GROMACS .gro file of C-alpha atoms in nm:
model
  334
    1UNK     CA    1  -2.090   0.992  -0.418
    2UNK     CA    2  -1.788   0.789  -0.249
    3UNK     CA    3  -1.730   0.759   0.112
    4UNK     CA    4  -1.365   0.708   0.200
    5UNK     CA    5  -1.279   0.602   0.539
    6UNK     CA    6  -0.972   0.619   0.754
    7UNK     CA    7  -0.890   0.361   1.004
    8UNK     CA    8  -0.584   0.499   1.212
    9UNK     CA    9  -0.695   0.888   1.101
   10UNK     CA   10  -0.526   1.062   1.395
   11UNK     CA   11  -0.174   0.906   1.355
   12UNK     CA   12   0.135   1.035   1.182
   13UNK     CA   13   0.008   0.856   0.859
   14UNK     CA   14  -0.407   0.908   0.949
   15UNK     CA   15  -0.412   1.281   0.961
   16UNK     CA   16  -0.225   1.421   0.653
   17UNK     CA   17  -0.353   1.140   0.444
   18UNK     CA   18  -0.698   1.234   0.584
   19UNK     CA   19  -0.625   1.576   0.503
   20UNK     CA   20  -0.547   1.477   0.157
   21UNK     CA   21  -0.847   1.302   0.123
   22UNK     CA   22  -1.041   1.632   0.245
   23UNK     CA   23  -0.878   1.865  -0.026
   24UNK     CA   24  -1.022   1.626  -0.333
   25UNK     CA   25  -1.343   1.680  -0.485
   26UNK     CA   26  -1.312   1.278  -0.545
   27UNK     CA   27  -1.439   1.214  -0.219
   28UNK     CA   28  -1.798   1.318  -0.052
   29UNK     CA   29  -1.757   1.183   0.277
   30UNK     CA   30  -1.474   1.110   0.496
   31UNK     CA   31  -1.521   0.883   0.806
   32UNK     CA   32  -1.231   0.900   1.077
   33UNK     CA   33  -1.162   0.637   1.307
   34UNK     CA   34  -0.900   0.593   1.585
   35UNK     CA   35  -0.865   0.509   1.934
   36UNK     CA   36  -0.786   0.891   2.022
   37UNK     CA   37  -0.870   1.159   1.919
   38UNK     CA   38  -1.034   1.126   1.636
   39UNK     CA   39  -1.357   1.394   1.688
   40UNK     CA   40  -1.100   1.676   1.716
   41UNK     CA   41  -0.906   1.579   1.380
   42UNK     CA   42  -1.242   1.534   1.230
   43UNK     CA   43  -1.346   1.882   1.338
   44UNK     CA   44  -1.045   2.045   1.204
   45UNK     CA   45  -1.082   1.914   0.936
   46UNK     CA   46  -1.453   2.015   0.874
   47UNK     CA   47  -1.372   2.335   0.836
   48UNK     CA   48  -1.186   2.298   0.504
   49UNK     CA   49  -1.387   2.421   0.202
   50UNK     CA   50  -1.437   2.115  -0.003
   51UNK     CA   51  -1.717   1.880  -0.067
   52UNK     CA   52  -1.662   1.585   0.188
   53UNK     CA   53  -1.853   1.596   0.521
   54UNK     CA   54  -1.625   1.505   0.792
   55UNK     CA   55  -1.706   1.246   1.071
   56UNK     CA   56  -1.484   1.097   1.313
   57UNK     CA   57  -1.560   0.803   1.545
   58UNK     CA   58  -1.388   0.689   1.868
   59UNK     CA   59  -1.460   0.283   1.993
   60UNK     CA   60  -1.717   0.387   2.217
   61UNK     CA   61  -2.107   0.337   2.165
   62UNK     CA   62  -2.014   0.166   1.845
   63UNK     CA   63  -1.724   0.421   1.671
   64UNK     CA   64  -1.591   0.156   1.374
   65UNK     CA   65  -1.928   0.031   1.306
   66UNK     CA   66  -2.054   0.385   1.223
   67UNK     CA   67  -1.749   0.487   1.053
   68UNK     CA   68  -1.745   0.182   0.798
   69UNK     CA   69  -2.152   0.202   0.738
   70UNK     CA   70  -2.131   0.304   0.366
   71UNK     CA   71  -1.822   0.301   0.309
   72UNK     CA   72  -1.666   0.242  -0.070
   73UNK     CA   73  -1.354   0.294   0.015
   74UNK     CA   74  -1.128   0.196   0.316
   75UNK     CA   75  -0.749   0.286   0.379
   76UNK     CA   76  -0.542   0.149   0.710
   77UNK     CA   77  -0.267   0.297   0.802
   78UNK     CA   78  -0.332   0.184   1.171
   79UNK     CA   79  -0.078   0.066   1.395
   80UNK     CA   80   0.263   0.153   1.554
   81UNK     CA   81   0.517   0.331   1.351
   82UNK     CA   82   0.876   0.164   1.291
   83UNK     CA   83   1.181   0.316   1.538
   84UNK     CA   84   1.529   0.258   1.518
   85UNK     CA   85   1.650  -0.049   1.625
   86UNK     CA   86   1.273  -0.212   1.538
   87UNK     CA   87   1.279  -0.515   1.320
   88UNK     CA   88   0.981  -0.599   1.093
   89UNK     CA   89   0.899  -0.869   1.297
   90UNK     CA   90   0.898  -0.656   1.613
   91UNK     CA   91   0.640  -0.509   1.421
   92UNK     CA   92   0.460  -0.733   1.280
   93UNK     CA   93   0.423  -0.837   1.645
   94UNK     CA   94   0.260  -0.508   1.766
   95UNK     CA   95   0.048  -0.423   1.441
   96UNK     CA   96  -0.079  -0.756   1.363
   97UNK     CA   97  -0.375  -0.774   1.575
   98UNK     CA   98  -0.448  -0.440   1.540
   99UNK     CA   99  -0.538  -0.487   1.165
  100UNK     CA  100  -0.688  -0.791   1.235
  101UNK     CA  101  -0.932  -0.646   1.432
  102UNK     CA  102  -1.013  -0.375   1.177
  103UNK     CA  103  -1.012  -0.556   0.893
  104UNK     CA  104  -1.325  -0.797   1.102
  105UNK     CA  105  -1.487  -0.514   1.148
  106UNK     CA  106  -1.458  -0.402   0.790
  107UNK     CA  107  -1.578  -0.741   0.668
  108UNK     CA  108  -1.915  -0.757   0.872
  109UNK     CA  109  -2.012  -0.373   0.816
  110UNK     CA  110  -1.854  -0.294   0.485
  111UNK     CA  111  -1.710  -0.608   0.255
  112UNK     CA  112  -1.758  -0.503  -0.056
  113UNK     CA  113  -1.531  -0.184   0.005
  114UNK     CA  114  -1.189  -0.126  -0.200
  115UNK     CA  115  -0.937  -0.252   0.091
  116UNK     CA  116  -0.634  -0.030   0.065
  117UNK     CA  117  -0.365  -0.157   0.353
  118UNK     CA  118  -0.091   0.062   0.417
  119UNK     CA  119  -0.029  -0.071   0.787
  120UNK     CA  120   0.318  -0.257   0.789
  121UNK     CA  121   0.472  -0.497   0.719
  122UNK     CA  122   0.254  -0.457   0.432
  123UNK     CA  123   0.375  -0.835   0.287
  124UNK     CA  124   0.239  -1.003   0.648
  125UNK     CA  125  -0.113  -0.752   0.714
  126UNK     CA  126  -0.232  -0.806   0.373
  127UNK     CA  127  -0.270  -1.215   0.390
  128UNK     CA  128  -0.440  -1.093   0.764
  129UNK     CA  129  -0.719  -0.905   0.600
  130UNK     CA  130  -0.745  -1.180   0.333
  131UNK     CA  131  -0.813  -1.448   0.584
  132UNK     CA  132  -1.041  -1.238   0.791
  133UNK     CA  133  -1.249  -1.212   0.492
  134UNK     CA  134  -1.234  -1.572   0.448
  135UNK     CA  135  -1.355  -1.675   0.752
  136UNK     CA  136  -1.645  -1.450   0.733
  137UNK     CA  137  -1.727  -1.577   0.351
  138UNK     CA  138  -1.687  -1.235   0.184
  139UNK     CA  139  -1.336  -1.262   0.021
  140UNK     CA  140  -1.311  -1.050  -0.325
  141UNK     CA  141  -0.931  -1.066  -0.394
  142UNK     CA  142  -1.013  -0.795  -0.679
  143UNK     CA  143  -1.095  -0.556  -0.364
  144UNK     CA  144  -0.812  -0.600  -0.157
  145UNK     CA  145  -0.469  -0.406  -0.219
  146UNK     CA  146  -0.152  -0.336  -0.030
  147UNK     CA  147  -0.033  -0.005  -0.082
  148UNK     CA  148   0.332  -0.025  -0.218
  149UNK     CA  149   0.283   0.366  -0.389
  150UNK     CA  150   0.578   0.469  -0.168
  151UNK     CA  151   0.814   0.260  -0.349
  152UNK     CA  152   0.702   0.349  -0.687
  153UNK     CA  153   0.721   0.781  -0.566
  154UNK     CA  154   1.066   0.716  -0.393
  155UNK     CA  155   1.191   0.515  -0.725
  156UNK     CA  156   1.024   0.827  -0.924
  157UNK     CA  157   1.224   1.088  -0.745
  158UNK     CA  158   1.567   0.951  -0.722
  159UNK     CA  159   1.544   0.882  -1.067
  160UNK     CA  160   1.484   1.227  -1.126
  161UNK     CA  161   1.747   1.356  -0.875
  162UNK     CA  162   2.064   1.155  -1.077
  163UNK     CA  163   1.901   1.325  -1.343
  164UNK     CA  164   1.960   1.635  -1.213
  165UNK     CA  165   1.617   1.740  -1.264
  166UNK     CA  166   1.377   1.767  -0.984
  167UNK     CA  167   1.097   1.938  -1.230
  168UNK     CA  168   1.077   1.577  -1.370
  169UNK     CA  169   0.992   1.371  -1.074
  170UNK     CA  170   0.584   1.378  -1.154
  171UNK     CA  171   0.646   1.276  -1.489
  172UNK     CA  172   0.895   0.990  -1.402
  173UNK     CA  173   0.769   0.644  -1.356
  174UNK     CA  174   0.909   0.296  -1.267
  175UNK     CA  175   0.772   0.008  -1.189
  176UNK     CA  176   0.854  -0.112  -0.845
  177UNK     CA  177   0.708  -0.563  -0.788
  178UNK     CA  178   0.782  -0.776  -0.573
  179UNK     CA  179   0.697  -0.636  -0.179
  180UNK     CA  180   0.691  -0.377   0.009
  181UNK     CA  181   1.003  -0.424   0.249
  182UNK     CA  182   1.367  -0.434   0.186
  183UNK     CA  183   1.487  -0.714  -0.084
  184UNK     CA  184   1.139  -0.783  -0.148
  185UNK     CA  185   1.098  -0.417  -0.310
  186UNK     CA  186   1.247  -0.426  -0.704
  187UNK     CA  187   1.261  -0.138  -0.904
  188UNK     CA  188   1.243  -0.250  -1.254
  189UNK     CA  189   1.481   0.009  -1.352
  190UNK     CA  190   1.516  -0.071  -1.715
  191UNK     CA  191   1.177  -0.024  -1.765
  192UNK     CA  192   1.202   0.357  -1.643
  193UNK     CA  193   1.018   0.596  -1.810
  194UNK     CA  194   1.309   0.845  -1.844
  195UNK     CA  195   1.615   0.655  -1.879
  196UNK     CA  196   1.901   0.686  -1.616
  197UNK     CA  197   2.261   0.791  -1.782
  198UNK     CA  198   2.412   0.460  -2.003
  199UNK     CA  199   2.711   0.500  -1.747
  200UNK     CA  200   2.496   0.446  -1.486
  201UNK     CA  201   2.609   0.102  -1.360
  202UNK     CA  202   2.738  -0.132  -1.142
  203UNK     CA  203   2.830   0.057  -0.800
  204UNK     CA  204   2.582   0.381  -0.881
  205UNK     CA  205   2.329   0.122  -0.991
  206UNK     CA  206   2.351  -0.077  -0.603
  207UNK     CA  207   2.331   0.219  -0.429
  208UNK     CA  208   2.034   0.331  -0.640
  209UNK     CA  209   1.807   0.000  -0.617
  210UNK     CA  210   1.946  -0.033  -0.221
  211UNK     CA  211   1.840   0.320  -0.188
  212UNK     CA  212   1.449   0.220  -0.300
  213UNK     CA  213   1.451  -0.063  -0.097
  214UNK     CA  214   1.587   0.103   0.223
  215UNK     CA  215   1.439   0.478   0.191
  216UNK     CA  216   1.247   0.397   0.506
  217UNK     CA  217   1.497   0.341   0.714
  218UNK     CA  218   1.661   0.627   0.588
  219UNK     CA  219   1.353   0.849   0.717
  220UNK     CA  220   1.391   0.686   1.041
  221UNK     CA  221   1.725   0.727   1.123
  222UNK     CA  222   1.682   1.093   0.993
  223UNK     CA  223   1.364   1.149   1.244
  224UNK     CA  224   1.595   0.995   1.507
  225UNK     CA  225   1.332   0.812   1.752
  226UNK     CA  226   1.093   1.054   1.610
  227UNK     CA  227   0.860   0.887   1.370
  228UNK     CA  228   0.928   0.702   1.044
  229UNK     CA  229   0.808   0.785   0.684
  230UNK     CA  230   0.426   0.940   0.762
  231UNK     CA  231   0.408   1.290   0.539
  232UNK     CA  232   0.565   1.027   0.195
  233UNK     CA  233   0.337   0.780   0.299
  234UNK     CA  234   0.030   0.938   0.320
  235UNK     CA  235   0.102   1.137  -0.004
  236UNK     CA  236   0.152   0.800  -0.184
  237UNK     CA  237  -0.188   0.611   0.006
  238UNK     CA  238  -0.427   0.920  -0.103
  239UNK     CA  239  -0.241   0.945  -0.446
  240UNK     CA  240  -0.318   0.538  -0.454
  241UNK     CA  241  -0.682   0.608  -0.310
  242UNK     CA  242  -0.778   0.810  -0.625
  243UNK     CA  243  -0.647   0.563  -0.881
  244UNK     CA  244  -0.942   0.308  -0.732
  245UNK     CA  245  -1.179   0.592  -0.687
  246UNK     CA  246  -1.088   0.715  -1.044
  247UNK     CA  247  -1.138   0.355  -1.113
  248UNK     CA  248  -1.474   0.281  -0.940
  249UNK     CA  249  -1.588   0.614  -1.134
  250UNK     CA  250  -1.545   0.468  -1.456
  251UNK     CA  251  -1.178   0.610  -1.580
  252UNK     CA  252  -1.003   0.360  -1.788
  253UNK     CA  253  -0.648   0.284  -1.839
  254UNK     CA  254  -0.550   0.331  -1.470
  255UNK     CA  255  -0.248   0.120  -1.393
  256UNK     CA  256  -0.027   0.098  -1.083
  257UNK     CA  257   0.130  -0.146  -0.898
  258UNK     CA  258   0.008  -0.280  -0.587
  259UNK     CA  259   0.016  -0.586  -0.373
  260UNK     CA  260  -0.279  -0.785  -0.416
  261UNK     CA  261  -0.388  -1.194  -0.387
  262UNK     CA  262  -0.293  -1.328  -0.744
  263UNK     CA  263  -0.624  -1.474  -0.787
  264UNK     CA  264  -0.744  -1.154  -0.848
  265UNK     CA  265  -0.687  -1.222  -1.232
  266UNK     CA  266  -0.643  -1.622  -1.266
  267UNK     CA  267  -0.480  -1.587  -1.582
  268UNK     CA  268  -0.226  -1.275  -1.531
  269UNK     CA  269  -0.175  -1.419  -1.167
  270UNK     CA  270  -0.052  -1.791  -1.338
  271UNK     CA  271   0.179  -1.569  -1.614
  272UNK     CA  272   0.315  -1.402  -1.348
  273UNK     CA  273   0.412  -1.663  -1.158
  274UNK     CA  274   0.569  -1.842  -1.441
  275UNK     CA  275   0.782  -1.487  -1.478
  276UNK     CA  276   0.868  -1.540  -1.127
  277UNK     CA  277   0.931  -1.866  -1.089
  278UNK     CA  278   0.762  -1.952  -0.787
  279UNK     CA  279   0.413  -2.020  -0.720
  280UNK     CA  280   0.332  -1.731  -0.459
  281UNK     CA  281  -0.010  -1.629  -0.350
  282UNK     CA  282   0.050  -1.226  -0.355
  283UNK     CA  283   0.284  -0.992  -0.560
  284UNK     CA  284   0.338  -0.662  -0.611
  285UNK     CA  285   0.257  -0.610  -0.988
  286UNK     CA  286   0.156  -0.307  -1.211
  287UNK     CA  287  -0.219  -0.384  -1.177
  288UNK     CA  288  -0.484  -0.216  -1.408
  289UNK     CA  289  -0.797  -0.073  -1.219
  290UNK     CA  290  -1.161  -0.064  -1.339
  291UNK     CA  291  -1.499  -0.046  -1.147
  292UNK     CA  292  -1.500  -0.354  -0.964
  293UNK     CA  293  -1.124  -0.339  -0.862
  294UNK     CA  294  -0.886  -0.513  -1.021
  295UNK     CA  295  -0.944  -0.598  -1.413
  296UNK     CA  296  -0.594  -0.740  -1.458
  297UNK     CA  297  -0.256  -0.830  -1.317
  298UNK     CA  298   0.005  -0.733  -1.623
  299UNK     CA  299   0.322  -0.965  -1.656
  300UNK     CA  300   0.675  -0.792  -1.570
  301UNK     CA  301   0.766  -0.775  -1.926
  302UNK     CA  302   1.099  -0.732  -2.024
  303UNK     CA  303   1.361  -0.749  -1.729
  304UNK     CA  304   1.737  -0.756  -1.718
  305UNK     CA  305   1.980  -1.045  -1.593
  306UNK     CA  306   2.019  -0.771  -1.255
  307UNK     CA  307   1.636  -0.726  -1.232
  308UNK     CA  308   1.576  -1.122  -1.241
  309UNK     CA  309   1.843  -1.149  -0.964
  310UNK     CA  310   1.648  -0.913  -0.739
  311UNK     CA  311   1.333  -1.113  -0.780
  312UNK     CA  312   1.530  -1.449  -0.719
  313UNK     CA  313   1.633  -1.287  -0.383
  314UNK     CA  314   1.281  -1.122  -0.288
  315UNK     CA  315   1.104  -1.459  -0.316
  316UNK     CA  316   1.235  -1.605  -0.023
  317UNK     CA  317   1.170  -1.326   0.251
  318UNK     CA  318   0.832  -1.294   0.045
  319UNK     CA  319   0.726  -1.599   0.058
  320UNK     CA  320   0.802  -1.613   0.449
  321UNK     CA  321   0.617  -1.297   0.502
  322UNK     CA  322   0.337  -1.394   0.347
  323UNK     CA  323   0.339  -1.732   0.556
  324UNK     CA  324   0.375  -1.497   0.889
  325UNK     CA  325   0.058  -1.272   0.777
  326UNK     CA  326  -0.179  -1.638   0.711
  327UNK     CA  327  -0.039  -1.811   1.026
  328UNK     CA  328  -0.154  -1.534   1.296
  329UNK     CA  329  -0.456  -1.562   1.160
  330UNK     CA  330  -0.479  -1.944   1.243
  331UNK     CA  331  -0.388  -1.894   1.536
  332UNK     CA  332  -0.630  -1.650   1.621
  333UNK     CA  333  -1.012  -1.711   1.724
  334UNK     CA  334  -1.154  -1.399   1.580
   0.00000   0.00000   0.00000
């Protein structure tokens, strides 16, 4: 039995990941939460022959508390989406309190659910939901995770388009660490599970990594005022969501990279920040799943001189990010 939950279910992100959610036989109930309408996604969705029974919640007469009771797992893809012209810290601005304010709610009525943040600036919202669990003494950093899927499905199928083989994008995987915003996001390229063509350098190789690292804005400028990168989004978050459910279930040898507190393993977090060479408190690293979350952070492994250059330039905007995301929070009273 696993209850997945959706906080943000009747946005551009909430409803087709919700709807994703619906179609697996992984999950057996789906709560819906939002601050409109939510009832009316919830009863479309109802209608969908598969095992979950739908509810959706509104704030009134105590909506989040009765969508988080039971909960085991708990995505957030809350908030506003980016425009044109909107920096991340415009953003950050406008979506920081909003996760805030979930993630309190999450951590009195559910806090030993898998956390799975998708809200952006992921680097800034996840340190928020670590600190509201802090403050209410119920911090598990093996539970917490910041979706950075998108990166690793974007990386997948440009690989597979140079290769001039869509057919191959399911199968092909690279590792994307770091963060989950511009030079923070590095593809570890080398590391690809189907090769890219040995001539496949210098300029073709900038445009490639600056193409992973930018795709977003790419959908936004494409959606032109419209939106920004919902349908990818949601199809990485529920494809993330089962990997932890698959986990929780008992499944071993699940593996994907995420952004998560490095404390979550003490001993991969410390090797990891020896590969980094800085002594940050999150990273995005391929992170192997079991029951209780996160069993262990794996090291980077072998990188190239171009791959060690990307992390040298993520760690700065990283490291302020991350700063952001804790100092809202102490400046906050909730």
């Amino acid at each position: 039995m696993v209850k997945a939950v959706v906080l943000g279910a009747a946005g551009g992100i909430g409803q087709p990941l919700s709807l994703l959610l619906k179609n697996s036989h992984l999950v057996t109930e789906l709560g819906l939460y939002d601050i409109v309408n939510t009832p009316g996604v919830a009863a479309d969705l109802s209608h969908i022959a598969t095992p979950a029974k739908v509810e959706g919640y509104l704030p009134p007469d105590d909506g989040l508390k009765k969508t988080l009771t039971g909960a085991d797992i708990v995505v957030i893809p809350a908030g506003v989406p980016r425009k044109p012209g909107m920096t991340r810290d415009d953003l950050f601005k406008i979506n920081a309190g909003i996760v805030e304010g979930l993630a309190t709610g999450i951590a009195t009525v559910a806090p030993k659910a898998f956390v799975l943040v998708i809200s952006n600036p992921v680097n800034s919202t996840v340190p928020i939901v670590v600190e509201v669990f802090k403050k209410h003494g119920v911090f598990n950093p093996k539970r917490i995770f910041g979706v950075t899927t998108l990166d690793v499905v974007r990386a997948s199928t440009f690989v597979a388009e140079i290769l001039g083989d869509f057919k191959k994008a399911p199968d092909v995987t690279v590792p994307v660490v770091g963060g989950h915003s511009g030079v923070t996001i590095v593809p570890l390229l080398s590391q690809s599970s189907h090769p890219l063509p040995s001539d496949f350098t210098g300029d073709k190789y900038d445009a490639l990594v600056h193409r992973i690292q930018f795709g977003g804005d790419e959908v936004v400028k494409a959606k032109d005022g419209a939106g920004s990168a919902t349908l990818s989004m949601a199809y990485a978050g529920a494809e993330f969501a089962f990997k932890v459910i698959k986990a929780k279930n008992g499944e071993k040898g699940i593996i994907a990279p995420s952004f998560v507190h490095l404390t979550a393993d003490a001993a991969g977090g410390e090797a990891l920040k020896k590969e980094i060479g800085a002594d940050l408190e999150y990273f995005s690293a391929p992170v192997e799943l079991g029951p209780e979350g996160v069993v262990k952070i794996n090291p980077l492994g072998k990188i190239t001189d171009a791959e060690k250059k990307l992390i040298e330039a993520a760690v700065p905007d990283l490291s302020k990010n991350i700063q952001t995301g804790i100092a809202f929070t102490k400046k906050s009273n909730l």
